[in-house]
Amino acid sequence: MSRLTKALPLLLSPLLCLPALAADGHDHHGNHPAHVHGVGKLDVALEGNTLTLHLDSPLINLVGFEHAATSTRDKDTVEAAARMLRDVTRIFVTDAAAQCKPAEVQLESAVLPPALLGEKAVTTPEAAPNDGHADLDGDFTLVCASPGALNTVDVAGLFRAFPGFQRIDVQLATPKKQAAFQLAPGNSAIPVN
């Protein structure tokens, strides 16, 4: 028996887990993380004077449903949520001494038209999910005049504006550290330094 023949079962055994993971629902939309109602994912990065935040959330956490907004009520709900998210300095509060100002906000969902989200440019939508689950991705860029004074980013405003969030899983990357946090209402500050 050759070495390759002996090693083949060991090399292939991780592949046997793939069907189970796909059936388990841990990757509903290609490269998106698991879709769990009440839970959002937030990536936070500080590079130079630019603070970027990427929010990935089940749509239900933000608007209370996960289908296309066809009724006037649903459209109004989506537009109100988009306005709240675009008020970046109320949703993501930074230290006043850092002097962070919003530079750009992009919101996207496979089941919502860009205009409802306040997007001017037409984006090519990804395929709408057929499993009844839909997400909203938000990219937020802030420019900080004094990034060295940025000690925390508080997301209490996100929890207040969108009570559908029970938890937010945070990945942080700065020149000084990399860390992961779980935030919840009452525990909403991300220590940046």
mmCIF file of C-alpha atoms in Angstrom:
data_model
loop_
_atom_site.group_PDB
_atom_site.id
_atom_site.type_symbol
_atom_site.label_atom_id
_atom_site.label_comp_id
_atom_site.label_asym_id
_atom_site.label_seq_id
_atom_site.Cartn_x
_atom_site.Cartn_y
_atom_site.Cartn_z
ATOM 1 C CA MET A 1 0.000 0.000 0.000
ATOM 2 C CA SER A 2 1.543 3.326 -1.034
ATOM 3 C CA ARG A 3 1.837 6.333 1.278
ATOM 4 C CA LEU A 4 -0.708 8.218 -0.813
ATOM 5 C CA THR A 5 -3.231 5.390 -0.512
ATOM 6 C CA LYS A 6 -2.746 5.356 3.265
ATOM 7 C CA ALA A 7 -3.037 9.151 3.528
ATOM 8 C CA LEU A 8 -6.014 9.501 1.190
ATOM 9 C CA PRO A 9 -8.685 8.747 3.832
ATOM 10 C CA LEU A 10 -7.128 11.355 6.110
ATOM 11 C CA LEU A 11 -7.020 13.931 3.325
ATOM 12 C CA LEU A 12 -10.603 13.300 2.232
ATOM 13 C CA SER A 13 -12.246 13.032 5.669
ATOM 14 C CA PRO A 14 -12.728 16.823 6.060
ATOM 15 C CA LEU A 15 -14.634 16.830 2.748
ATOM 16 C CA LEU A 16 -17.132 14.340 4.160
ATOM 17 C CA CYS A 17 -18.297 17.062 6.557
ATOM 18 C CA LEU A 18 -19.252 19.498 3.774
ATOM 19 C CA PRO A 19 -22.723 18.063 3.022
ATOM 20 C CA ALA A 20 -23.561 18.124 6.731
ATOM 21 C CA LEU A 21 -22.447 21.737 7.036
ATOM 22 C CA ALA A 22 -24.475 22.750 3.985
ATOM 23 C CA ALA A 23 -27.561 21.001 5.329
ATOM 24 C CA ASP A 24 -26.987 22.605 8.731
ATOM 25 C CA GLY A 25 -27.547 26.065 7.238
ATOM 26 C CA HIS A 26 -24.251 27.591 8.195
ATOM 27 C CA ASP A 27 -23.814 29.240 4.825
ATOM 28 C CA HIS A 28 -27.181 30.247 3.373
ATOM 29 C CA HIS A 29 -25.907 32.859 0.896
ATOM 30 C CA GLY A 30 -22.549 31.842 -0.483
ATOM 31 C CA ASN A 31 -19.924 33.536 1.676
ATOM 32 C CA HIS A 32 -22.295 35.029 4.271
ATOM 33 C CA PRO A 33 -22.052 33.845 7.840
ATOM 34 C CA ALA A 34 -24.818 31.819 9.453
ATOM 35 C CA HIS A 35 -28.252 33.465 9.395
ATOM 36 C CA VAL A 36 -29.485 33.633 12.997
ATOM 37 C CA HIS A 37 -32.441 35.820 13.922
ATOM 38 C CA GLY A 38 -31.534 38.292 16.683
ATOM 39 C CA VAL A 39 -27.815 38.090 15.908
ATOM 40 C CA GLY A 40 -25.802 40.482 13.765
ATOM 41 C CA LYS A 41 -22.179 40.441 12.707
ATOM 42 C CA LEU A 42 -20.065 43.584 12.760
ATOM 43 C CA ASP A 43 -16.537 43.893 11.381
ATOM 44 C CA VAL A 44 -14.686 46.969 12.644
ATOM 45 C CA ALA A 45 -11.349 48.125 11.230
ATOM 46 C CA LEU A 46 -9.217 51.183 11.858
ATOM 47 C CA GLU A 47 -6.573 51.945 9.253
ATOM 48 C CA GLY A 48 -4.867 55.318 9.369
ATOM 49 C CA ASN A 49 -7.617 57.830 9.993
ATOM 50 C CA THR A 50 -10.353 55.661 8.427
ATOM 51 C CA LEU A 51 -12.775 53.685 10.571
ATOM 52 C CA THR A 52 -14.799 51.144 8.609
ATOM 53 C CA LEU A 53 -17.671 49.077 9.910
ATOM 54 C CA HIS A 54 -19.415 46.271 8.027
ATOM 55 C CA LEU A 55 -22.755 45.098 9.424
ATOM 56 C CA ASP A 56 -24.281 41.815 8.262
ATOM 57 C CA SER A 57 -27.700 41.155 9.740
ATOM 58 C CA PRO A 58 -30.793 39.113 9.062
ATOM 59 C CA LEU A 59 -33.273 41.607 7.639
ATOM 60 C CA ILE A 60 -35.797 40.674 10.325
ATOM 61 C CA ASN A 61 -33.555 42.272 13.007
ATOM 62 C CA LEU A 62 -33.889 45.631 11.267
ATOM 63 C CA VAL A 63 -37.370 45.746 9.762
ATOM 64 C CA GLY A 64 -39.295 42.829 11.289
ATOM 65 C CA PHE A 65 -39.642 40.798 8.087
ATOM 66 C CA GLU A 66 -37.501 39.073 5.451
ATOM 67 C CA HIS A 67 -39.557 39.349 2.285
ATOM 68 C CA ALA A 68 -39.629 41.883 -0.512
ATOM 69 C CA ALA A 69 -41.238 45.139 0.589
ATOM 70 C CA THR A 70 -44.333 45.326 -1.588
ATOM 71 C CA SER A 71 -46.907 47.001 0.658
ATOM 72 C CA THR A 72 -46.775 50.700 1.485
ATOM 73 C CA ARG A 73 -46.309 49.823 5.151
ATOM 74 C CA ASP A 74 -43.317 47.560 4.432
ATOM 75 C CA LYS A 75 -41.746 50.163 2.148
ATOM 76 C CA ASP A 76 -42.167 52.863 4.813
ATOM 77 C CA THR A 77 -40.590 50.544 7.406
ATOM 78 C CA VAL A 78 -37.575 49.868 5.169
ATOM 79 C CA GLU A 79 -37.092 53.561 4.363
ATOM 80 C CA ALA A 80 -37.271 54.471 8.081
ATOM 81 C CA ALA A 81 -34.719 51.773 8.940
ATOM 82 C CA ALA A 82 -32.397 52.975 6.166
ATOM 83 C CA ARG A 83 -32.638 56.584 7.448
ATOM 84 C CA MET A 84 -31.722 55.390 10.953
ATOM 85 C CA LEU A 85 -28.754 53.382 9.672
ATOM 86 C CA ARG A 86 -27.537 56.341 7.624
ATOM 87 C CA ASP A 87 -27.456 58.448 10.800
ATOM 88 C CA VAL A 88 -24.078 56.847 11.470
ATOM 89 C CA THR A 89 -22.959 58.996 14.402
ATOM 90 C CA ARG A 90 -26.103 58.048 16.361
ATOM 91 C CA ILE A 91 -25.807 54.348 15.552
ATOM 92 C CA PHE A 92 -22.008 54.084 16.042
ATOM 93 C CA VAL A 93 -20.875 56.570 18.687
ATOM 94 C CA THR A 94 -17.147 57.320 18.795
ATOM 95 C CA ASP A 95 -15.107 59.343 21.273
ATOM 96 C CA ALA A 96 -15.660 63.062 20.714
ATOM 97 C CA ALA A 97 -11.894 63.688 20.888
ATOM 98 C CA ALA A 98 -11.369 61.426 17.832
ATOM 99 C CA GLN A 99 -13.534 63.775 15.723
ATOM 100 C CA CYS A 100 -14.899 61.013 13.492
ATOM 101 C CA LYS A 101 -17.208 62.177 10.713
ATOM 102 C CA PRO A 102 -19.266 59.994 8.357
ATOM 103 C CA ALA A 103 -17.769 59.702 4.875
ATOM 104 C CA GLU A 104 -19.834 56.986 3.170
ATOM 105 C CA VAL A 105 -22.705 54.585 3.826
ATOM 106 C CA GLN A 106 -23.781 51.734 1.550
ATOM 107 C CA LEU A 107 -26.774 49.509 2.276
ATOM 108 C CA GLU A 108 -27.675 46.391 0.285
ATOM 109 C CA SER A 109 -30.162 43.552 0.468
ATOM 110 C CA ALA A 110 -31.015 40.912 -2.119
ATOM 111 C CA VAL A 111 -34.766 41.361 -1.552
ATOM 112 C CA LEU A 112 -34.932 45.167 -1.368
ATOM 113 C CA PRO A 113 -34.502 47.638 -4.210
ATOM 114 C CA PRO A 114 -31.543 50.006 -3.712
ATOM 115 C CA ALA A 115 -33.818 53.081 -3.889
ATOM 116 C CA LEU A 116 -35.723 51.952 -0.766
ATOM 117 C CA LEU A 117 -32.404 51.812 1.072
ATOM 118 C CA GLY A 118 -31.483 55.330 -0.028
ATOM 119 C CA GLU A 119 -28.917 54.159 -2.573
ATOM 120 C CA LYS A 120 -28.468 56.380 -5.607
ATOM 121 C CA ALA A 121 -26.383 54.037 -7.771
ATOM 122 C CA VAL A 122 -27.979 50.915 -9.137
ATOM 123 C CA THR A 123 -26.166 47.839 -7.921
ATOM 124 C CA THR A 124 -26.397 44.424 -9.464
ATOM 125 C CA PRO A 125 -28.460 42.497 -6.940
ATOM 126 C CA GLU A 126 -27.306 39.096 -5.850
ATOM 127 C CA ALA A 127 -29.785 36.295 -6.346
ATOM 128 C CA ALA A 128 -32.668 36.615 -3.925
ATOM 129 C CA PRO A 129 -32.591 33.852 -1.329
ATOM 130 C CA ASN A 130 -35.198 31.168 -1.865
ATOM 131 C CA ASP A 131 -35.102 29.814 1.682
ATOM 132 C CA GLY A 132 -37.163 32.644 3.214
ATOM 133 C CA HIS A 133 -34.090 34.219 4.818
ATOM 134 C CA ALA A 134 -32.780 37.584 3.704
ATOM 135 C CA ASP A 135 -29.952 39.746 5.008
ATOM 136 C CA LEU A 136 -28.997 43.384 4.927
ATOM 137 C CA ASP A 137 -25.365 44.391 4.532
ATOM 138 C CA GLY A 138 -24.257 47.836 5.595
ATOM 139 C CA ASP A 139 -20.859 49.403 4.983
ATOM 140 C CA PHE A 140 -20.085 52.514 7.025
ATOM 141 C CA THR A 141 -16.942 54.630 6.622
ATOM 142 C CA LEU A 142 -15.935 57.362 9.031
ATOM 143 C CA VAL A 143 -12.881 59.599 8.803
ATOM 144 C CA CYS A 144 -11.328 60.544 12.155
ATOM 145 C CA ALA A 145 -9.281 63.744 12.526
ATOM 146 C CA SER A 146 -7.561 62.286 15.631
ATOM 147 C CA PRO A 147 -7.660 58.496 15.298
ATOM 148 C CA GLY A 148 -5.246 58.115 18.230
ATOM 149 C CA ALA A 149 -8.013 59.457 20.497
ATOM 150 C CA LEU A 150 -10.442 56.742 19.387
ATOM 151 C CA ASN A 151 -10.823 54.429 22.372
ATOM 152 C CA THR A 152 -14.329 53.037 21.904
ATOM 153 C CA VAL A 153 -17.106 52.610 19.406
ATOM 154 C CA ASP A 154 -20.449 52.286 21.162
ATOM 155 C CA VAL A 155 -23.286 50.558 19.315
ATOM 156 C CA ALA A 156 -25.983 51.259 21.928
ATOM 157 C CA GLY A 157 -27.776 53.325 19.283
ATOM 158 C CA LEU A 158 -28.020 50.256 17.049
ATOM 159 C CA PHE A 159 -29.629 48.235 19.862
ATOM 160 C CA ARG A 160 -32.024 51.120 20.697
ATOM 161 C CA ALA A 161 -33.048 51.763 17.091
ATOM 162 C CA PHE A 162 -33.429 48.073 16.237
ATOM 163 C CA PRO A 163 -34.677 46.016 19.208
ATOM 164 C CA GLY A 164 -34.600 42.897 17.005
ATOM 165 C CA PHE A 165 -30.897 42.609 17.885
ATOM 166 C CA GLN A 166 -30.235 40.371 20.866
ATOM 167 C CA ARG A 167 -26.509 40.045 20.178
ATOM 168 C CA ILE A 168 -23.879 41.434 17.840
ATOM 169 C CA ASP A 169 -20.712 39.435 17.169
ATOM 170 C CA VAL A 170 -17.803 41.800 16.543
ATOM 171 C CA GLN A 171 -14.468 41.228 14.826
ATOM 172 C CA LEU A 172 -12.028 44.111 15.444
ATOM 173 C CA ALA A 173 -8.789 44.884 13.611
ATOM 174 C CA THR A 174 -6.657 47.946 14.408
ATOM 175 C CA PRO A 175 -2.912 48.617 14.228
ATOM 176 C CA LYS A 176 -2.787 47.935 17.982
ATOM 177 C CA LYS A 177 -4.929 44.818 18.302
ATOM 178 C CA GLN A 178 -7.203 42.207 16.833
ATOM 179 C CA ALA A 179 -10.056 40.885 18.926
ATOM 180 C CA ALA A 180 -13.527 39.408 18.920
ATOM 181 C CA PHE A 181 -16.400 40.530 21.123
ATOM 182 C CA GLN A 182 -20.029 39.713 21.737
ATOM 183 C CA LEU A 183 -22.180 42.737 22.413
ATOM 184 C CA ALA A 184 -25.713 42.889 23.821
ATOM 185 C CA PRO A 185 -28.042 45.616 25.045
ATOM 186 C CA GLY A 186 -26.369 47.039 28.164
ATOM 187 C CA ASN A 187 -22.929 45.867 26.953
ATOM 188 C CA SER A 188 -22.468 47.757 23.722
ATOM 189 C CA ALA A 189 -18.995 49.348 23.786
ATOM 190 C CA ILE A 190 -16.221 48.060 21.549
ATOM 191 C CA PRO A 191 -12.783 48.826 23.068
ATOM 192 C CA VAL A 192 -10.717 49.927 20.092
ATOM 193 C CA ASN A 193 -7.402 50.523 21.904
#
